[in-house]
Short mmCIF file of N, CA and C and ligand atoms in Angstrom, two decimals:
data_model
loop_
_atom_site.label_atom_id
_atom_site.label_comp_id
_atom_site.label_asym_id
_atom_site.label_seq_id
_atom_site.Cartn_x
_atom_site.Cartn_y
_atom_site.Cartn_z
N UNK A 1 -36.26 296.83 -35.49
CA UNK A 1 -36.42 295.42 -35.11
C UNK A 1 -37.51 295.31 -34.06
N UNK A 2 -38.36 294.49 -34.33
CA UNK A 2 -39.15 294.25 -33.51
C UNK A 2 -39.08 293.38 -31.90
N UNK A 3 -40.01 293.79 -31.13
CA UNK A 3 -39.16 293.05 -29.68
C UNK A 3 -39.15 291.64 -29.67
N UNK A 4 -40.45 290.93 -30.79
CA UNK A 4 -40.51 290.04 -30.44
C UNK A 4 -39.05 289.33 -31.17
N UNK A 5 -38.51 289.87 -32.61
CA UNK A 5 -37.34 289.73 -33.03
C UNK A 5 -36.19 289.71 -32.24
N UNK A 6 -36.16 290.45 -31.76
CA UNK A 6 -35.02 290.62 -30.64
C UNK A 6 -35.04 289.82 -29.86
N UNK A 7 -35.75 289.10 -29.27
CA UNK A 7 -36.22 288.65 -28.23
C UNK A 7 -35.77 287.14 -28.85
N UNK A 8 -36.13 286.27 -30.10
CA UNK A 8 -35.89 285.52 -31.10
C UNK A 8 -34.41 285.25 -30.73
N UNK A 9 -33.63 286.35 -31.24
CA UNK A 9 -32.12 286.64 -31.58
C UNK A 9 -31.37 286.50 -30.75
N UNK A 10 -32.13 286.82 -29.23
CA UNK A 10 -31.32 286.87 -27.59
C UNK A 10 -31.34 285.07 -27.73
N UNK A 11 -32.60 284.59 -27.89
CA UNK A 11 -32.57 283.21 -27.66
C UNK A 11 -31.87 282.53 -28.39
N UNK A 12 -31.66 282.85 -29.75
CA UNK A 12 -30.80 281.73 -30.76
C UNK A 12 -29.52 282.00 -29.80
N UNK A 13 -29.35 283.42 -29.54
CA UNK A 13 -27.94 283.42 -29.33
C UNK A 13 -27.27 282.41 -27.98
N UNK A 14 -28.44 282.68 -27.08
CA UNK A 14 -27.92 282.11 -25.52
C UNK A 14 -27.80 280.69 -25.76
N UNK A 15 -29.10 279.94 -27.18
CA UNK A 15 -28.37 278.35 -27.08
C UNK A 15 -27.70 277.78 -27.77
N UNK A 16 -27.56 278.55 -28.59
CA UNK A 16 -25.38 278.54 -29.54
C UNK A 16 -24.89 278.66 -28.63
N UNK A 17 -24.79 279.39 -27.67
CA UNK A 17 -22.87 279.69 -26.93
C UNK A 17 -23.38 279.23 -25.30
N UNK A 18 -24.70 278.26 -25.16
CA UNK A 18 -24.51 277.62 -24.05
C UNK A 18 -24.97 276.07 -24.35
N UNK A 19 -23.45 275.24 -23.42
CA UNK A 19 -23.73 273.69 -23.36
C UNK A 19 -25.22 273.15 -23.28
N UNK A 20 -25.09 274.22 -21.86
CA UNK A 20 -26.97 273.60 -21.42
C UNK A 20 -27.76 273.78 -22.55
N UNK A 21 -27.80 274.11 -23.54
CA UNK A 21 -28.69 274.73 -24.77
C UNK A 21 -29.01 273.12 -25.46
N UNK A 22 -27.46 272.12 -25.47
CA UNK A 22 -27.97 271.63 -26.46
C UNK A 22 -29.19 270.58 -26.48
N UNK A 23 -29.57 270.36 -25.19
CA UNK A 23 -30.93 269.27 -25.92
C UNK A 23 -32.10 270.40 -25.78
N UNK A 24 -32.04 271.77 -25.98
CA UNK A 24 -33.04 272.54 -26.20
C UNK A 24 -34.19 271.99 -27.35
N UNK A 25 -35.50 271.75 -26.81
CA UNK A 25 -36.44 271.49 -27.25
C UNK A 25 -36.85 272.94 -28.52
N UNK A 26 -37.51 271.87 -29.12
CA UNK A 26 -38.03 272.68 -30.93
C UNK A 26 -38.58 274.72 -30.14
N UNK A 27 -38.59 275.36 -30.86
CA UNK A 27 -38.72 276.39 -29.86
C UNK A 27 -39.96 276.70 -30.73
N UNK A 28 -41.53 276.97 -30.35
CA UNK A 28 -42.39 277.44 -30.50
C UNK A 28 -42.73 279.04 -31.21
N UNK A 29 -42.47 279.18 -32.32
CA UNK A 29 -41.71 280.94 -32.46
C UNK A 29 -43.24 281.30 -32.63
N UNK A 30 -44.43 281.11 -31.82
CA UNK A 30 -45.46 281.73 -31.64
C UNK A 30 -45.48 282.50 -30.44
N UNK A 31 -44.33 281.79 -29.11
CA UNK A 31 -44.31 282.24 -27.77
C UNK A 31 -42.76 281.95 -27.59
N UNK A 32 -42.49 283.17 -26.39
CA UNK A 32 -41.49 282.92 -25.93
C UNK A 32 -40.91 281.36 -25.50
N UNK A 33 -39.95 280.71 -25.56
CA UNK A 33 -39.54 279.57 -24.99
C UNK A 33 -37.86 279.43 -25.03
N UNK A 34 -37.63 280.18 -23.60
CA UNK A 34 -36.08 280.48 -23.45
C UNK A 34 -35.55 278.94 -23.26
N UNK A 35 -34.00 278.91 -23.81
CA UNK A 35 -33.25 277.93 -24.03
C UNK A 35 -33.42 277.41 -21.89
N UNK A 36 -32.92 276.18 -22.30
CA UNK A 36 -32.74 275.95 -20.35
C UNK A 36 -31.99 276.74 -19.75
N UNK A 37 -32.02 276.81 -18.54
CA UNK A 37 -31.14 277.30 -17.61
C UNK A 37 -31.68 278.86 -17.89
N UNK A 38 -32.70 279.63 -18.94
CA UNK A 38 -32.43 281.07 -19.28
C UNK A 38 -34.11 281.29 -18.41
N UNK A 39 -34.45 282.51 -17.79
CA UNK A 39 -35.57 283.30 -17.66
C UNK A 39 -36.08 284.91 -18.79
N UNK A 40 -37.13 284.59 -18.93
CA UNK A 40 -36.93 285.88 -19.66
C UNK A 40 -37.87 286.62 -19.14
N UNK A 41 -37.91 288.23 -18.09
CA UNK A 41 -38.68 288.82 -17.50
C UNK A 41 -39.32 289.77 -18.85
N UNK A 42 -40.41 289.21 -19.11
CA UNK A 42 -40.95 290.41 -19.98
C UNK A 42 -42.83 290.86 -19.22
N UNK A 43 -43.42 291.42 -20.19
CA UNK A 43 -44.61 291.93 -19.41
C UNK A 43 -44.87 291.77 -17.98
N UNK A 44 -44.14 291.96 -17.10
CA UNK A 44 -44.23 292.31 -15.80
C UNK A 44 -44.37 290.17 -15.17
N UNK A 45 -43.69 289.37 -16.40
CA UNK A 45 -43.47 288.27 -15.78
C UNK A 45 -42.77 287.25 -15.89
N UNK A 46 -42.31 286.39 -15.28
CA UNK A 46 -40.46 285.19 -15.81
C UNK A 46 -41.44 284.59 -16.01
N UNK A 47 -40.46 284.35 -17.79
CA UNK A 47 -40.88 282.86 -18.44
C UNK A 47 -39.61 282.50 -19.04
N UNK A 48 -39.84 280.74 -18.55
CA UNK A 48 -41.04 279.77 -17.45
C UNK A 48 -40.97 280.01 -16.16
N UNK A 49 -42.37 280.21 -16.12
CA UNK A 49 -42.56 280.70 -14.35
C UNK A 49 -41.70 280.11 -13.72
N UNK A 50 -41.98 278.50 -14.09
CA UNK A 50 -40.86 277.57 -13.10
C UNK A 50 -39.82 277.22 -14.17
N UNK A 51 -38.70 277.01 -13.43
CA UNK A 51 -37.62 276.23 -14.33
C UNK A 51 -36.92 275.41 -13.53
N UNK A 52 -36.37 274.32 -13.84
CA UNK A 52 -35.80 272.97 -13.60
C UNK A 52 -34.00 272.64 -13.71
N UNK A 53 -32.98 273.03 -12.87
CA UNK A 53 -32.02 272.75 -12.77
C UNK A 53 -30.99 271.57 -11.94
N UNK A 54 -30.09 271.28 -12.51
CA UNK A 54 -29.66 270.48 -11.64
C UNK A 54 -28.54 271.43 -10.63
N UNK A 55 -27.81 270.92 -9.92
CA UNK A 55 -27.18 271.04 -8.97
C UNK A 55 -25.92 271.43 -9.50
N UNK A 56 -25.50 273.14 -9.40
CA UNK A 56 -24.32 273.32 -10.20
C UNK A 56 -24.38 274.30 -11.21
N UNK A 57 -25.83 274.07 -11.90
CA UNK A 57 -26.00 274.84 -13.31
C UNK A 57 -26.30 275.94 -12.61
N UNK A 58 -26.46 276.82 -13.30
CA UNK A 58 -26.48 278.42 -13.72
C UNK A 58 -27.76 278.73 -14.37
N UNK A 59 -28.31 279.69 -13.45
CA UNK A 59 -29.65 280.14 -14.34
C UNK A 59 -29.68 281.45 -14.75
N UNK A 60 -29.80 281.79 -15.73
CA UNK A 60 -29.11 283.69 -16.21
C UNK A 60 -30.82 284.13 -16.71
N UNK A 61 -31.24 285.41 -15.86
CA UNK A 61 -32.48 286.25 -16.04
C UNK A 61 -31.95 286.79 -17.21
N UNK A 62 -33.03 287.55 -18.01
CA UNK A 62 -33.21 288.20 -19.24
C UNK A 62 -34.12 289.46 -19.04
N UNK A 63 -33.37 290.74 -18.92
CA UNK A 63 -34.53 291.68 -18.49
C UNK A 63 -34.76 292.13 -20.22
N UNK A 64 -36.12 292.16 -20.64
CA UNK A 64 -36.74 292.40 -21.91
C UNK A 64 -37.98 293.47 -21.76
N UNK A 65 -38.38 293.56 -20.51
CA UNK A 65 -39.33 295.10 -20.31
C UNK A 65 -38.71 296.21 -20.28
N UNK A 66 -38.18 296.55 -21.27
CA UNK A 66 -36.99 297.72 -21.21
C UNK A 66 -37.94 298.79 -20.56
N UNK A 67 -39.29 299.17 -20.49
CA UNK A 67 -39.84 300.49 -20.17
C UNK A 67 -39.72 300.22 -18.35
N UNK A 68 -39.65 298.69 -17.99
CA UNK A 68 -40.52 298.88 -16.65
C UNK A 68 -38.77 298.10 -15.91
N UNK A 69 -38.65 298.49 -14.53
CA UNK A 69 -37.70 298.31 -13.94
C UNK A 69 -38.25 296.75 -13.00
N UNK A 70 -37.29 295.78 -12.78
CA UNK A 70 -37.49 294.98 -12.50
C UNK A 70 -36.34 294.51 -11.40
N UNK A 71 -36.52 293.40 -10.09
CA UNK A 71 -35.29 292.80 -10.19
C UNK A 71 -36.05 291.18 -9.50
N UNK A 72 -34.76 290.11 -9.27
CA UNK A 72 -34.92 288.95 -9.05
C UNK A 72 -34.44 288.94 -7.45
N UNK A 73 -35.82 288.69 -6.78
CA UNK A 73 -35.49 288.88 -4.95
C UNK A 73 -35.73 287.45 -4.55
N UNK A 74 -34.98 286.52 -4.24
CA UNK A 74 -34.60 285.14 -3.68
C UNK A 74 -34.79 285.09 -1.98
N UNK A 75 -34.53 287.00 -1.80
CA UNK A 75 -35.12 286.92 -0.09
C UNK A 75 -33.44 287.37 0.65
N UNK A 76 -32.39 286.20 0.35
CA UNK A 76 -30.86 286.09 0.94
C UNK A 76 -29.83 287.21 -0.48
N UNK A 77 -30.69 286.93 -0.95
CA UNK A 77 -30.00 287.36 -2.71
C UNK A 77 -30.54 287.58 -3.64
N UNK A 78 -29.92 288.05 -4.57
CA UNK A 78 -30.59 288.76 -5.81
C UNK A 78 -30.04 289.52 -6.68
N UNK A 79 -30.62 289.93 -7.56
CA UNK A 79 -30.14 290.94 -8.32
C UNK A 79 -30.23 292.67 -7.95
N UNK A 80 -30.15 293.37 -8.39
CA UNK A 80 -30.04 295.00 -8.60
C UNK A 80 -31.27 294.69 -9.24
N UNK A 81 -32.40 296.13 -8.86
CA UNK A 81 -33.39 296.47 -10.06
C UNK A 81 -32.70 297.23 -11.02
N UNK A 82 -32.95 296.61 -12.28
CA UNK A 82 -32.62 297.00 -13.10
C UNK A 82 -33.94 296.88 -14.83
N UNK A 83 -33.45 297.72 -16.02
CA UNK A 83 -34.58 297.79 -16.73
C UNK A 83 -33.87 297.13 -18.47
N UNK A 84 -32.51 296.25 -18.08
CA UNK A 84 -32.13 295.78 -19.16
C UNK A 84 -30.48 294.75 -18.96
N UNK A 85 -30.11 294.01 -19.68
CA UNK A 85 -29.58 293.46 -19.35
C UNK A 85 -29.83 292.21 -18.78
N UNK A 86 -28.49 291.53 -18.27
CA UNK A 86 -29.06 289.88 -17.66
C UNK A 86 -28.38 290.03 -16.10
N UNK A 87 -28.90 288.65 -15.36
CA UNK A 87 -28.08 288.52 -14.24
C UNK A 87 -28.14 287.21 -14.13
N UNK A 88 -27.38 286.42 -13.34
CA UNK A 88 -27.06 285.12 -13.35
C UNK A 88 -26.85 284.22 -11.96
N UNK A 89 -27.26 283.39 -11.45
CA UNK A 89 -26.57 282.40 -10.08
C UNK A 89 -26.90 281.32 -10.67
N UNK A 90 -25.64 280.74 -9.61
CA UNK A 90 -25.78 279.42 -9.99
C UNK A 90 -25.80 278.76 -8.45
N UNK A 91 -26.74 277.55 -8.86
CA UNK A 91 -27.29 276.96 -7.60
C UNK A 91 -27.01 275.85 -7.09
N UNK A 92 -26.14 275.29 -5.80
CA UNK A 92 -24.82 274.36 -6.09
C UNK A 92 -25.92 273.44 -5.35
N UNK A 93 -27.26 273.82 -4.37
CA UNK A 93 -27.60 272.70 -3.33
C UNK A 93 -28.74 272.76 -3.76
N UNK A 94 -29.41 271.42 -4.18
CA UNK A 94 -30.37 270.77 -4.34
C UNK A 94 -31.94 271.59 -3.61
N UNK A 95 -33.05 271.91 -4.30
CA UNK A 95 -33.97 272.53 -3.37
C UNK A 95 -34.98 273.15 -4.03
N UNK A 96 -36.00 273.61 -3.92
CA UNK A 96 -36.78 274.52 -4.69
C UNK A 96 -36.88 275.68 -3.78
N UNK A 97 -36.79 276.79 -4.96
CA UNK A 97 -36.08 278.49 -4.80
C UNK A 97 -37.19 278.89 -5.24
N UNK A 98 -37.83 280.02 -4.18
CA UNK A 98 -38.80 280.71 -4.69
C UNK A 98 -38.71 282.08 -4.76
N UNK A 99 -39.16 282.94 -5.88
CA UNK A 99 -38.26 284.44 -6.23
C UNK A 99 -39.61 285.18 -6.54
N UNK A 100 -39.76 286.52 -6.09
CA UNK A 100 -40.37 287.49 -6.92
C UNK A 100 -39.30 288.36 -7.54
N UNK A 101 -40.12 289.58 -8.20
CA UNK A 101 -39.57 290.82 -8.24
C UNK A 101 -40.45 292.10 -7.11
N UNK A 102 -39.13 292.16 -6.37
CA UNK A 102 -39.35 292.60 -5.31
C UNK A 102 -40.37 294.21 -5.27
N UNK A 103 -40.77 294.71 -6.92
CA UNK A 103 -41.55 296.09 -7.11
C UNK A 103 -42.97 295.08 -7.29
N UNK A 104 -43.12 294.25 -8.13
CA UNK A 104 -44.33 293.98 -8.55
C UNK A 104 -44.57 292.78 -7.45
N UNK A 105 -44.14 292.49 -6.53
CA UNK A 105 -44.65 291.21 -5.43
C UNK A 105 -46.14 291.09 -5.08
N UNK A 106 -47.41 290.55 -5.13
CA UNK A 106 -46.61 289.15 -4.91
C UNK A 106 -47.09 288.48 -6.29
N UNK A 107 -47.60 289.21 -7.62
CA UNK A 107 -48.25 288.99 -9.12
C UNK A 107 -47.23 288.57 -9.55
N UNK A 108 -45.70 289.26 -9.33
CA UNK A 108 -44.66 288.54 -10.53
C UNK A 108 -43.79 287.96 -9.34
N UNK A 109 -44.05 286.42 -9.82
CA UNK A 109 -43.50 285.46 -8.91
C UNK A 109 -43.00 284.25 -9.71
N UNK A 110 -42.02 283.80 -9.78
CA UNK A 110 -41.30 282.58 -10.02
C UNK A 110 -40.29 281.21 -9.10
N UNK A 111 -40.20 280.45 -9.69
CA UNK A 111 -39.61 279.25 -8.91
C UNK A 111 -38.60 278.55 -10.11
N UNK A 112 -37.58 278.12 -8.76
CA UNK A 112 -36.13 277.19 -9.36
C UNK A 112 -35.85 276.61 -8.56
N UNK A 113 -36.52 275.48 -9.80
CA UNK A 113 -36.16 273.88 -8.75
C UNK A 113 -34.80 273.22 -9.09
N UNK A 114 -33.90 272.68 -8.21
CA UNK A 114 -32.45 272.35 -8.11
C UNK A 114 -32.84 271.05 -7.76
N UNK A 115 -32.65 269.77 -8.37
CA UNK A 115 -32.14 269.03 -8.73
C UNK A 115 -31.11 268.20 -8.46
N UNK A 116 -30.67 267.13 -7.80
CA UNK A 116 -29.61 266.48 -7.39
C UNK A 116 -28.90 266.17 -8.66
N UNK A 117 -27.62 266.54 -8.90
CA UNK A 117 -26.66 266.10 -10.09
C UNK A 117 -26.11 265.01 -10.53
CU1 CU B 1 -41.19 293.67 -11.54
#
């Protein structure tokens, strides 16, 4: 199976068995385009750089560079580096969150903006 297949398959799957999935926009199967609320760390970068939550939701990383070790550094919190698997927070107060991965800083950098509910 190919990664980009896999990669396909992670996404159908996360917006079947998540609420937030359902007004998921048409998905582009030329480029990655993770369901809401999802990041997907691949070539040394989260996509969508930025993502858009409200107050409450849950945003779950996607590690997909299986060769290269990665993690999600918020600064207070974060994940474990790790080179597969997901991790998840959820963000109860309104604000924009700015994250690297704390090996590749300051090239792989992302943002989560929170949203009043
Ligand atoms: Cu990294």
């Amino acid at each position: 199976m190919s990664r980009k297949v896999a990669l396909l398959s992670l996404l159908g799957l996360t917006a079947s068995g998540c609420a937030v999935g359902l007004n998921q926009p048409t998905n582009n199967f030329g480029a990655p385009s993770p369901a809401p609320g999802n990041v997907v760390l691949l070539n040394s970068s989260f996509i969508p750089h930025r993502i858009t939550i409200k107050a409450g939701q849950t945003v779950t990383w996607h590690w997909e560079d299986h060769n290269t070790p990665h993690d999600v550094s918020f600064g207070d919190f974060g994940s474990p580096i790790q080179s597969d698997g997901t991790w998840s927070h959820t963000f109860d107060t309104p604000g924009t969150y700015n994250y690297v991965c704390g090996i590749h800083a300051p090239i792989m950098s992302g943002q989560v903006v929170v949203t009043s509910s």
